[in-house]
Amino acid sequence: MSTRTAPLSFEAILNRGRMLSDGIPFADIRAAEAVAADGSDVDWFDLWMARADFYEDLGTAAIEAGHGISGGKWLWNASLSAHYAQFMWFHDPARREAGQRRKVLLFDRAAPHFSRPGERIEIPLGDVAIPGYLRLPGPARDDGPVPCCVLIGGLESTKEESHLFENLCLTRGMATFAFDGPGQGELFFDVKLGPDFERYTSAVVDHLVDRDEIDADRIGVLGRSLGGHYAPRSAAADHRFAACCAWGACFDLSDLDSMPPHTRRGFLYVTGIEDENRAALHLRDSIDLAPVAERISCPTLLLHGAHDAIFGMEQVEKYRGGLVNADLEVQVEEDGDHCCHNMGHLVRPRMADWMADRLEAAR
Amino acid sequence: MSTRTAPLSFEAILNRGRMLSDGIPFADIRAAEAVAADGSDVDWFDLWMARADFYEDLGTAAIEAGHGISGGKWLWNASLSAHYAQFMWFHDPARREAGQRRKVLLFDRAAPHFSRPGERIEIPLGDVAIPGYLRLPGPARDDGPVPCCVLIGGLESTKEESHLFENLCLTRGMATFAFDGPGQGELFFDVKLGPDFERYTSAVVDHLVDRDEIDADRIGVLGRSLGGHYAPRSAAADHRFAACCAWGACFDLSDLDSMPPHTRRGFLYVTGIEDENRAALHLRDSIDLAPVAERISCPTLLLHGAHDAIFGMEQVEKYRGGLVNADLEVQVEEDGDHCCHNMGHLVRPRMADWMADRLEAAR
């Protein structure tokens, strides 16, 4: 599993909708397309890490020139480039780690310069620290503490990738807290994927309810892709969540063997278990909402694309059957791909509106 | 000139860099590409007006549901769709007007819902009213009146197309005022292109200096494409401008006969003169900085793309030769197309930073 294999084909992993919706500039997509088309042997990882170099230089120069807004944007572009360099690089752990580490450092340099700055917070849990970023809508309003949306990534989507979705929340008056849990982003190096993601989410809530800026009665949770499993799982375990959004249906991992090979490889990888059969068993045991679904009682939104190549439509039916005690709203987009990334401009504001409404109702 | 000709080829006018940088969603670019590829006889105008319908319905529903931020965004998407439906439709004036009028109405419905709302202002000048939108960075700061960047469009870029550039200015603490002048947008129906654009810009300044929110000593002007002519022309005539940015080099119209046919047609069209030879003469007489260039005394930035297919590099040299009394900074992007739209994510923040710095220095 840790052996370097042939580079992945560009077309297999150039997810235009996702990358553009998350903030990769179109010009960089074109550059990747051009490399793919001319058949050169530039590999994906090197291409995107070179973009990270480019944007890091721009961002550093901008900050030195006193242009913090541009500097923050470009360092974030750099971070996102490093993120996408490694996001499917499970076959090459050394470079994957290099990309992951670099993404984290670049993002941390960018965060203080955002119009609504990101505050890095490390929340202790056992022997580890859960890394996350808190952003507040602002400036401070007169009407007291604000609602907060906790954001969870997926298999290889991490807190740094949430930036534009955070902006949607901030504009709608919600604070955001995006973090990496077990198996995700920088925490992967300390904690692999396991059956207790909800412990990490609850530690985050413990922190948030102690913050004066946050209204403890108005905290929601939203998870993307595999996070579409973690968010309801967290809501099942912690009734302090007033609303829950699953951005992509992942009730369980029964689809594991039919997934695209690089995605399946990624799932096995983040378990940290070398033996493939044992890793697959661990995944199926760890990722299953069935035992906890009936404990979910807050309003829950499930958004799913009918053309999702990773999680099939039967996953949607499992949510319908399992969340018997939640006010469950299911939105299936007939033209949507995985997480409806191909129509991100339509579904992302809608999810943010849904969350804002539910948290407002909890006031 | 007013005869309907065959529809333009999609590829000739599908300016991906420009349209994406101005806010057209990528999914809509893909839909246009798909129509172009399958050889169906859907025409460009109808395709984009259908997108306007789609977004108008979304926006209307969102506003009714109390989702003003989403509603404003979608009505703006609708407006931008109608804009691009007609932007090259000079061969079909009835539909061009329908698209233009619809864009204006949709934008006016969107503007109050932007995070920083747009206030429509009509500034009287002679028999007409100059239509524009004022947006203020905010909430109100403690340090008094704010600088303001006046934004001028080009041949077929209008005030509604400035929205994302306005956002760059607002984030940097500048107010914005985008308006349509002679030959542009909705004012075209009252006033055609002429040699006195600066009268309109000065009327705008007359209004702005009377606003308590605006610092009269810190007003800049930025013009895009043909606006890269109008902005310096306005700065030459009105020394209340503390800084000037020409986003694209259009010193004069000596390139008229070598332009792409649809652009040349557009220039002739906005003169309102039926006879093509007379229209061309009128254009060459009206659009020439030579007689006024030496009167420009404020700091001036010229940004130009070396691959501009409309205005050639000799235009850049004319600015260098002509603006003898201005602190002129010239930025030529070797990989840039017209207005560097293909690298908008790089040059647009940079222009906004430049303007913010120059207006700060004028404090």
XYZ file of C-alpha atoms in Angstrom:
726
model
C 0.000 0.000 0.000
C 2.932 2.286 0.555
C 4.610 1.401 -2.735
C 4.882 4.179 -5.274
C 2.736 3.357 -8.281
C 2.508 5.016 -11.650
C 1.239 8.573 -11.526
C -2.514 8.878 -11.728
C -3.960 10.183 -14.960
C -4.702 13.880 -14.809
C -8.189 13.429 -16.174
C -9.060 10.923 -13.451
C -8.344 13.395 -10.682
C -8.831 16.833 -12.284
C -12.137 17.459 -10.536
C -12.889 20.831 -12.079
C -16.128 21.490 -10.219
C -14.676 20.685 -6.833
C -11.390 22.464 -7.338
C -12.955 25.631 -8.724
C -15.664 25.665 -6.055
C -12.981 25.334 -3.412
C -10.927 28.194 -4.855
C -8.402 26.868 -7.377
C -8.064 29.605 -10.032
C -9.378 28.705 -13.475
C -6.047 29.629 -15.066
C -4.415 26.828 -13.056
C -7.050 24.331 -14.188
C -6.237 25.344 -17.773
C -2.539 24.877 -17.136
C -3.175 21.372 -15.792
C -5.359 20.606 -18.816
C -2.583 21.789 -21.113
C -0.042 19.482 -19.474
C -2.469 16.579 -19.717
C -3.138 17.332 -23.385
C 0.463 17.636 -24.527
C 1.379 14.274 -23.037
C 4.438 15.605 -21.216
C 5.646 13.662 -18.206
C 5.144 16.458 -15.679
C 3.407 14.818 -12.804
C 0.393 16.101 -10.990
C 2.099 16.520 -7.643
C 5.005 18.535 -9.043
C 2.715 20.719 -11.118
C 0.618 21.781 -8.150
C 3.544 22.155 -5.769
C 5.074 24.532 -8.339
C 1.836 26.536 -8.192
C 2.226 26.585 -4.406
C 5.734 28.042 -4.882
C 4.374 30.666 -7.234
C 1.577 31.792 -4.941
C 3.755 31.637 -1.854
C 6.185 34.083 -3.449
C 3.331 36.364 -4.471
C 1.768 36.223 -1.039
C 5.013 36.835 0.804
C 5.797 39.849 -1.368
C 2.284 41.226 -0.970
C 2.423 41.024 2.804
C 5.843 42.689 2.833
C 4.357 45.479 0.721
C 1.567 45.963 3.243
C -1.068 44.290 1.071
C -2.448 41.913 3.639
C -5.707 41.118 1.870
C -3.914 40.074 -1.315
C -1.178 38.381 0.680
C -3.670 36.306 2.616
C -5.476 35.364 -0.565
C -2.299 34.272 -2.313
C -0.966 32.296 0.614
C -4.346 30.605 0.735
C -4.052 29.908 -3.026
C -0.612 28.444 -2.265
C -2.037 26.297 0.517
C -4.840 25.065 -1.699
C -2.346 24.236 -4.470
C -0.309 22.131 -2.039
C -3.519 20.510 -0.854
C -4.527 19.434 -4.336
C -0.973 18.323 -5.099
C -1.344 15.589 -2.491
C -5.067 14.962 -2.248
C -4.915 11.685 -4.225
C -1.290 10.839 -3.480
C -1.966 7.896 -1.186
C 0.421 5.735 -3.247
C 3.364 7.946 -2.316
C 3.234 8.685 1.416
C 6.423 10.731 1.585
C 5.253 13.239 -0.958
C 1.731 13.104 0.425
C 3.090 14.129 3.818
C 5.236 16.850 2.275
C 2.189 18.321 0.532
C 0.023 17.987 3.614
C 2.569 19.655 5.906
C 3.175 22.445 3.456
C -0.537 23.115 3.050
C -0.861 23.488 6.808
C 2.047 25.922 7.132
C 0.885 28.062 4.232
C -2.661 28.211 5.493
C -1.489 29.222 8.925
C 0.416 32.135 7.403
C -2.638 33.139 5.357
C -5.274 32.955 8.088
C -4.469 36.162 10.023
C -4.831 38.162 6.801
C -8.351 37.088 5.817
C -10.943 39.886 5.998
C -12.417 37.844 8.789
C -9.232 36.381 10.251
C -8.843 32.745 11.129
C -7.668 32.017 14.670
C -5.775 28.754 14.989
C -6.918 26.824 18.037
C -5.526 23.536 19.281
C -7.969 21.717 21.495
C -6.421 19.085 23.763
C -7.927 15.604 23.806
C -5.978 12.855 25.466
C -2.466 12.957 24.087
C -3.240 14.995 21.010
C -4.352 18.484 20.068
C -7.236 18.903 17.627
C -6.208 21.625 15.169
C -8.860 24.010 13.917
C -9.622 27.548 12.869
C -12.267 29.776 14.357
C -13.600 32.670 12.318
C -16.134 35.183 13.547
C -18.569 37.192 11.459
C -18.058 40.762 12.210
C -17.358 43.257 13.304
C -18.965 42.382 16.608
C -22.699 42.787 16.497
C -24.778 44.442 19.119
C -27.061 41.472 19.514
C -24.661 39.331 21.476
C -23.079 35.961 20.815
C -23.337 34.517 17.343
C -24.306 31.085 16.048
C -21.487 28.833 14.907
C -21.222 26.166 12.248
C -18.683 23.409 12.920
C -17.210 22.182 9.635
C -15.903 18.657 9.105
C -13.951 17.486 6.062
C -13.927 14.040 4.505
C -11.451 11.429 3.404
C -9.016 13.930 1.945
C -10.840 17.224 2.296
C -9.490 19.113 5.273
C -10.080 22.258 7.245
C -8.041 24.351 4.801
C -10.434 23.458 2.015
C -13.411 24.955 3.859
C -12.380 28.556 3.377
C -14.949 29.587 0.774
C -17.731 27.719 2.520
C -16.758 29.501 5.715
C -17.168 32.770 3.847
C -20.736 31.770 2.960
C -21.413 31.163 6.656
C -19.747 34.384 7.808
C -21.763 36.466 5.349
C -24.887 34.934 6.838
C -23.895 35.878 10.372
C -22.512 32.525 11.527
C -19.082 31.915 13.026
C -17.237 28.863 11.729
C -14.938 26.303 13.245
C -13.233 23.937 10.797
C -11.020 21.200 12.175
C -9.204 18.010 11.266
C -10.303 14.874 13.074
C -8.872 11.331 13.089
C -7.416 10.335 9.738
C -7.747 13.848 8.349
C -5.183 16.464 7.337
C -2.477 17.128 9.870
C -4.143 15.030 12.583
C -3.676 11.919 10.414
C -0.046 11.828 11.536
C -1.183 11.450 15.150
C -4.511 9.657 14.882
C -5.769 7.380 12.122
C -9.375 6.830 11.077
C -11.348 5.154 13.838
C -14.835 4.583 15.220
C -14.869 7.528 17.614
C -14.844 10.691 15.517
C -17.636 12.071 17.708
C -15.244 12.377 20.675
C -13.272 14.933 18.701
C -16.336 16.876 17.632
C -17.554 16.993 21.229
C -14.171 18.294 22.383
C -14.603 21.067 19.829
C -18.044 21.867 21.223
C -16.621 21.894 24.760
C -14.298 24.641 23.593
C -16.896 26.604 21.650
C -19.470 26.761 24.438
C -16.837 28.412 26.619
C -16.229 31.198 24.118
C -18.088 34.413 24.879
C -18.507 35.184 21.178
C -20.448 31.970 20.516
C -24.049 31.224 21.443
C -23.952 27.738 22.973
C -27.568 27.127 21.961
C -26.865 27.773 18.308
C -24.097 25.443 17.225
C -24.550 23.372 14.092
C -22.411 20.756 12.409
C -21.835 20.203 8.713
C -19.681 17.516 7.162
C -18.631 16.965 3.591
C -18.212 13.641 1.785
C -17.023 11.226 4.498
C -17.864 14.180 6.737
C -21.441 13.485 5.678
C -21.032 10.489 7.964
C -19.107 12.232 10.731
C -21.541 15.128 11.108
C -24.655 13.018 11.839
C -22.533 10.683 13.943
C -21.454 13.687 15.996
C -25.029 14.959 16.252
C -26.131 11.521 17.469
C -23.597 11.609 20.288
C -23.835 15.253 21.268
C -27.234 16.865 21.616
C -25.718 20.278 21.973
C -25.864 20.452 18.171
C -28.969 22.344 17.121
C -28.737 21.321 13.457
C -26.808 18.936 11.250
C -25.995 18.875 7.560
C -24.625 15.852 5.693
C -23.080 17.165 2.497
C -23.020 13.844 0.667
C -24.596 10.565 1.767
C -22.171 8.259 3.545
C -24.266 6.178 5.909
C -21.771 3.320 5.779
C -18.908 2.020 3.653
C -20.739 -0.761 1.868
C -19.711 0.923 -1.401
C -16.004 0.497 -0.642
C -15.257 -2.057 -3.329
C -17.081 -0.223 -6.087
C -15.378 3.128 -5.516
C -12.851 4.623 -7.950
C -9.503 2.899 -7.198
C -7.751 6.027 -5.913
C -10.591 6.776 -3.506
C -10.692 3.194 -2.253
C -6.925 3.306 -1.796
C -7.319 6.495 0.198
C -9.826 4.941 2.566
C -7.541 1.995 3.221
C -4.591 4.315 3.676
C -6.062 6.563 6.351
C -6.722 3.586 8.590
C -2.966 3.200 8.977
C -3.433 -0.575 8.713
C -1.037 -2.242 6.296
C -3.092 -5.358 5.588
C -5.744 -4.495 3.057
C -8.349 -6.953 4.284
C -7.986 -5.854 7.874
C -8.111 -2.219 6.810
C -11.344 -2.848 4.898
C -12.902 -4.591 7.903
C -11.849 -1.742 10.166
C -13.441 0.737 7.778
C -16.746 -1.121 7.602
C -16.857 -1.404 11.383
C -15.866 2.188 12.036
C -18.021 3.922 9.450
C -21.580 2.852 10.055
C -24.406 5.055 11.238
C -26.799 2.168 11.843
C -26.047 1.736 15.556
C -26.457 5.465 16.326
C -28.799 6.887 13.681
C -31.903 6.820 15.854
C -30.167 9.007 18.427
C -30.064 11.924 16.010
C -32.792 14.324 17.045
C -31.839 17.703 15.624
C -33.060 18.954 12.230
C -30.867 17.290 9.606
C -30.281 18.060 5.956
C -28.890 15.462 3.569
C -27.642 16.755 0.227
C -26.649 14.204 -2.395
C -25.866 14.068 -6.107
C -27.555 11.302 -8.085
C -24.374 10.884 -10.132
C -22.106 10.411 -7.124
C -19.471 7.877 -8.222
C -18.334 7.184 -4.660
C -21.524 6.855 -2.617
C -24.544 5.351 -4.343
C -28.186 6.252 -3.990
C -28.829 3.353 -1.627
C -26.889 5.387 0.929
C -29.619 8.015 0.753
C -32.248 5.396 1.476
C -30.308 4.278 4.529
C -30.468 7.814 5.964
C -34.205 7.869 5.318
C -34.611 4.549 7.059
C -32.211 5.227 9.898
C -32.791 8.771 11.099
C -36.195 7.989 12.546
C -36.081 10.640 15.257
C -34.734 13.548 13.263
C -36.587 16.071 11.146
C -34.749 14.889 8.031
C -34.765 16.860 4.802
C -33.300 15.075 1.788
C -32.202 17.025 -1.277
C -31.101 14.853 -4.193
C -29.765 16.738 -7.196
C -30.426 14.722 -10.349
C -27.492 16.362 -12.160
C -25.159 16.383 -9.177
C -21.892 14.499 -8.919
C -20.094 13.641 -5.661
C -21.148 16.286 -3.127
C -22.699 18.149 -6.082
C -19.341 19.805 -6.646
C -20.288 20.308 -10.297
C -23.056 22.617 -9.125
C -21.329 24.063 -6.080
C -22.517 27.588 -6.858
C -26.103 26.390 -6.411
C -25.973 23.964 -3.512
C -23.377 25.597 -1.276
C -25.268 28.845 -0.626
C -28.409 26.767 -0.128
C -26.765 24.632 2.576
C -25.484 27.767 4.294
C -29.000 29.260 4.200
C -30.471 26.061 5.610
C -27.994 26.055 8.480
C -28.501 29.752 9.206
C -32.274 29.237 9.348
C -32.057 26.245 11.668
C -29.662 27.981 14.027
C -31.815 31.100 14.013
C -34.823 28.956 14.938
C -32.832 27.594 17.906
C -32.340 31.072 19.376
C -25.383 47.535 -39.514
C -28.735 46.815 -37.971
C -29.344 43.725 -40.081
C -29.429 40.394 -38.283
C -26.481 38.297 -39.377
C -25.698 34.685 -38.723
C -25.108 33.870 -35.073
C -21.539 34.338 -33.951
C -19.568 31.205 -33.294
C -19.579 30.285 -29.628
C -15.829 29.802 -29.557
C -15.228 33.305 -30.909
C -17.060 34.926 -28.031
C -16.817 32.421 -25.171
C -14.223 34.428 -23.271
C -13.725 32.034 -20.383
C -11.215 34.149 -18.468
C -13.305 37.268 -18.616
C -16.623 35.636 -17.932
C -15.362 33.593 -14.987
C -13.462 36.545 -13.537
C -16.620 38.622 -13.782
C -18.705 35.978 -12.046
C -20.258 33.605 -14.602
C -20.403 30.193 -12.875
C -18.145 27.533 -14.338
C -21.093 25.158 -14.750
C -22.629 27.638 -17.203
C -19.390 27.875 -19.170
C -19.446 24.075 -19.439
C -23.060 24.148 -20.606
C -22.134 26.646 -23.330
C -19.179 24.489 -24.348
C -21.460 21.474 -24.568
C -23.866 23.290 -26.883
C -20.962 24.449 -29.042
C -19.557 20.913 -29.197
C -22.764 19.114 -30.118
C -23.406 21.428 -33.056
C -27.002 22.111 -32.087
C -28.559 25.314 -33.352
C -29.207 26.851 -29.930
C -27.952 30.375 -30.219
C -25.786 32.172 -27.769
C -28.304 34.839 -26.879
C -31.080 32.360 -26.132
C -28.785 30.144 -24.099
C -27.733 32.934 -21.764
C -31.169 34.476 -21.497
C -32.395 31.048 -20.381
C -29.725 31.127 -17.677
C -31.044 34.545 -16.673
C -34.523 32.995 -16.332
C -33.126 30.201 -14.210
C -31.241 32.474 -11.834
C -34.053 34.986 -11.666
C -36.414 32.261 -10.443
C -33.857 31.099 -7.891
C -33.187 34.621 -6.685
C -36.847 35.527 -6.415
C -37.586 32.386 -4.411
C -34.601 32.946 -2.141
C -35.653 36.493 -1.332
C -39.201 35.353 -0.628
C -37.765 32.752 1.756
C -35.817 35.456 3.585
C -32.471 34.454 2.093
C -31.366 37.866 0.952
C -27.686 37.060 0.523
C -28.416 34.131 -1.772
C -31.203 36.033 -3.477
C -28.931 38.958 -4.248
C -26.265 36.637 -5.543
C -28.657 34.794 -7.837
C -30.307 37.919 -9.184
C -26.812 39.206 -9.887
C -26.021 35.876 -11.650
C -29.211 36.435 -13.648
C -28.167 39.990 -14.512
C -24.723 38.834 -15.582
C -26.256 36.082 -17.731
C -28.426 38.651 -19.524
C -25.373 40.857 -19.896
C -23.349 38.165 -21.611
C -26.346 37.163 -23.739
C -26.160 40.557 -25.461
C -22.549 41.658 -25.072
C -21.604 40.870 -28.673
C -25.094 41.173 -30.153
C -24.492 44.384 -32.081
C -25.844 42.741 -35.254
C -29.269 42.336 -33.671
C -30.210 45.589 -31.926
C -33.669 44.518 -30.784
C -32.370 41.545 -28.863
C -29.343 43.502 -27.721
C -31.663 46.070 -26.173
C -33.819 43.366 -24.604
C -30.748 41.831 -22.976
C -29.393 45.182 -21.878
C -32.683 46.302 -20.331
C -33.163 43.011 -18.575
C -29.654 43.085 -17.129
C -30.346 46.516 -15.664
C -33.633 45.496 -14.047
C -32.199 42.317 -12.577
C -29.152 44.072 -11.194
C -31.316 46.720 -9.603
C -33.277 44.009 -7.805
C -30.041 42.347 -6.671
C -28.180 45.415 -5.430
C -30.018 46.025 -2.128
C -29.232 42.441 -1.070
C -25.446 42.514 -1.461
C -23.520 42.243 1.843
C -22.458 45.773 1.090
C -25.579 47.024 -0.661
C -25.509 48.954 -3.904
C -27.381 52.263 -3.880
C -28.654 53.278 -7.295
C -27.986 56.941 -7.960
C -29.030 58.925 -11.015
C -26.931 62.011 -11.486
C -28.489 64.684 -13.689
C -26.426 66.129 -16.531
C -28.225 68.219 -19.129
C -31.231 66.253 -20.296
C -30.086 62.875 -19.035
C -29.426 61.070 -15.786
C -26.159 59.193 -15.346
C -27.000 55.841 -13.760
C -24.601 54.402 -11.234
C -24.249 52.399 -8.047
C -22.515 53.544 -4.889
C -21.260 50.942 -2.452
C -19.614 51.726 0.862
C -17.139 49.569 2.739
C -18.461 48.986 6.113
C -19.850 49.052 8.594
C -19.033 52.713 9.103
C -15.513 53.158 10.360
C -14.470 55.417 13.134
C -11.836 57.146 11.089
C -14.205 59.267 9.035
C -14.943 59.482 5.333
C -13.573 56.763 3.076
C -11.713 56.858 -0.223
C -13.705 56.031 -3.331
C -12.811 54.385 -6.610
C -14.897 55.443 -9.616
C -15.261 52.533 -12.029
C -15.734 52.948 -15.774
C -16.624 50.161 -18.190
C -15.627 49.829 -21.826
C -17.248 49.216 -25.174
C -19.650 46.591 -23.854
C -18.590 46.183 -20.260
C -20.964 48.077 -18.008
C -21.460 48.988 -14.391
C -23.182 45.677 -13.639
C -20.036 43.805 -14.650
C -17.932 45.575 -12.001
C -19.449 43.763 -9.061
C -16.548 41.472 -8.180
C -13.990 44.211 -8.736
C -16.043 46.413 -6.438
C -15.776 43.686 -3.818
C -11.978 43.841 -4.096
C -12.136 47.591 -3.467
C -14.595 47.318 -0.584
C -12.446 44.709 1.176
C -9.572 47.167 0.928
C -11.549 49.967 2.544
C -12.562 51.871 -0.588
C -16.081 52.840 -1.584
C -16.976 52.293 -5.241
C -19.075 54.119 -7.775
C -19.638 52.317 -11.064
C -21.601 54.086 -13.784
C -22.534 53.950 -17.448
C -21.354 56.844 -19.603
C -22.076 57.752 -23.230
C -22.449 54.696 -25.449
C -22.437 52.338 -22.489
C -25.085 50.084 -20.970
C -28.413 51.707 -20.329
C -27.123 55.213 -21.111
C -26.470 54.139 -24.718
C -30.182 54.540 -25.396
C -29.937 58.244 -24.470
C -26.373 59.177 -25.377
C -24.085 57.579 -27.944
C -20.294 57.444 -27.837
C -18.795 60.910 -28.146
C -15.711 63.007 -27.436
C -16.803 64.270 -24.016
C -16.884 61.296 -21.665
C -15.033 63.384 -19.077
C -18.104 65.595 -18.568
C -19.950 62.577 -17.245
C -17.122 61.513 -14.967
C -16.873 65.023 -13.552
C -20.618 65.075 -12.866
C -20.079 61.871 -10.898
C -17.294 63.534 -8.916
C -19.539 66.543 -8.261
C -21.953 64.147 -6.616
C -19.358 62.172 -4.679
C -17.619 65.173 -3.115
C -20.974 66.179 -1.637
C -21.422 62.835 0.112
C -20.433 62.843 3.770
C -19.246 59.235 3.567
C -16.651 60.011 0.872
C -13.324 61.768 1.344
C -13.163 64.313 -1.499
C -9.371 64.233 -1.452
C -9.247 60.496 -2.026
C -11.184 59.756 -5.182
C -9.601 57.619 -7.862
C -10.743 56.504 -11.286
C -10.272 53.157 -12.967
C -11.442 52.191 -16.425
C -11.455 48.869 -18.185
C -10.797 48.205 -21.879
C -12.171 51.299 -23.662
C -12.468 52.592 -20.105
C -8.663 52.480 -20.146
C -9.080 55.478 -22.391
C -11.923 57.130 -20.498
C -10.226 56.974 -17.092
C -7.072 58.900 -18.072
C -9.171 61.225 -20.186
C -11.267 61.965 -17.096
C -8.161 62.443 -14.948
C -6.787 64.872 -17.530
C -9.922 67.001 -17.303
C -10.595 66.775 -13.597
C -7.728 67.185 -11.163
C -9.893 66.120 -8.259
C -8.827 62.582 -9.119
C -5.953 61.548 -6.875
C -5.072 58.437 -8.891
C -5.931 56.816 -12.192
C -5.781 53.264 -13.498
C -6.072 52.277 -17.153
C -6.993 48.595 -17.204
C -5.985 47.975 -20.811
C -4.176 50.354 -23.154
C -6.511 52.308 -25.401
C -4.719 55.553 -26.166
C -6.538 55.928 -29.481
C -8.514 53.849 -31.979
C -5.811 53.435 -34.608
C -6.294 49.660 -34.203
C -9.936 49.832 -35.307
C -9.512 48.036 -38.630
C -7.419 45.200 -37.222
C -9.786 44.345 -34.379
C -11.862 41.138 -34.301
C -14.920 41.784 -36.515
C -17.478 41.651 -33.694
C -15.510 44.156 -31.632
C -15.070 46.511 -34.589
C -18.798 46.223 -35.277
C -19.485 47.090 -31.668
C -17.407 50.250 -31.832
C -19.206 51.407 -34.959
C -22.550 50.534 -33.409
C -22.221 52.557 -30.221
C -21.610 55.734 -32.205
C -25.223 55.537 -33.383
C -24.018 56.595 -36.845
C -25.396 54.448 -39.655
C -22.697 55.177 -42.242
C -19.712 53.037 -41.475
C -17.087 55.435 -42.772
C -18.533 58.357 -40.853
C -18.792 56.217 -37.726
C -15.131 55.229 -38.032
C -14.069 58.863 -38.447
C -16.157 59.842 -35.431
C -14.504 57.105 -33.387
C -10.985 58.140 -34.334
C -11.756 61.765 -33.535
C -13.515 61.023 -30.257
C -11.131 58.443 -28.834
C -7.690 60.015 -28.766
C -5.710 60.893 -25.685
C -3.046 62.828 -27.620
C -4.617 66.276 -27.169
C -5.096 65.843 -23.397
C -2.465 63.358 -22.217
C -0.057 65.957 -20.905
C -2.743 67.327 -18.600
C -2.770 64.100 -16.583
C -0.850 64.790 -13.384
C -2.011 62.194 -10.881
C -0.243 58.854 -10.360
C -1.367 56.558 -13.164
C -1.163 52.808 -13.621
C -1.414 51.202 -17.036
C -2.009 47.457 -17.082
C -1.843 45.671 -20.421
C -1.636 42.133 -21.782
C 0.966 41.503 -24.466
C -1.478 39.170 -26.225
C -4.299 41.696 -26.384
C -6.076 41.017 -29.704
C -7.923 44.347 -29.632
C -5.344 46.926 -28.586
C -1.755 46.366 -29.708
C 1.458 47.055 -27.855
C 2.008 50.327 -29.743
C -0.847 51.675 -27.619
C 1.318 51.140 -24.556
C 4.117 53.146 -26.133
C 1.716 55.984 -26.801
C 0.875 56.190 -23.098
C 4.572 56.267 -22.283
C 5.137 59.035 -24.785
C 2.022 61.008 -23.963
C 1.630 61.076 -20.187
C 4.656 63.292 -19.668
C 3.392 64.916 -16.479
C 2.077 61.877 -14.658
C 3.916 59.415 -12.456
C 3.162 56.582 -14.878
C 3.614 52.938 -13.931
C 3.301 50.469 -16.785
C 2.660 46.784 -16.116
C 2.730 44.589 -19.204
C 1.862 40.953 -18.633
C 3.635 38.796 -21.211
C 1.004 36.058 -20.923
C -1.953 38.389 -20.663
C -4.801 38.665 -23.134
C -7.160 41.639 -23.473
C -7.274 43.304 -20.060
C -5.394 40.242 -18.769
C -8.750 38.567 -18.231
C -7.026 35.186 -18.536
C -5.106 36.026 -15.370
C -7.763 38.072 -13.630
C -7.092 36.416 -10.269
C -3.569 37.871 -10.357
C -3.980 41.330 -11.831
C -7.286 42.400 -10.347
C -6.242 42.286 -6.680
C -3.005 43.999 -7.696
C -4.849 46.899 -9.321
C -7.055 47.245 -6.268
C -3.966 47.306 -4.032
C -2.332 49.933 -6.236
C -5.408 52.147 -6.072
C -5.768 51.698 -2.308
C -2.124 52.683 -1.807
C -2.356 55.781 -4.000
C -5.544 56.960 -2.321
C -4.063 56.326 1.103
C -1.039 58.429 0.118
C -3.421 61.262 -0.823
C -4.871 61.414 2.684
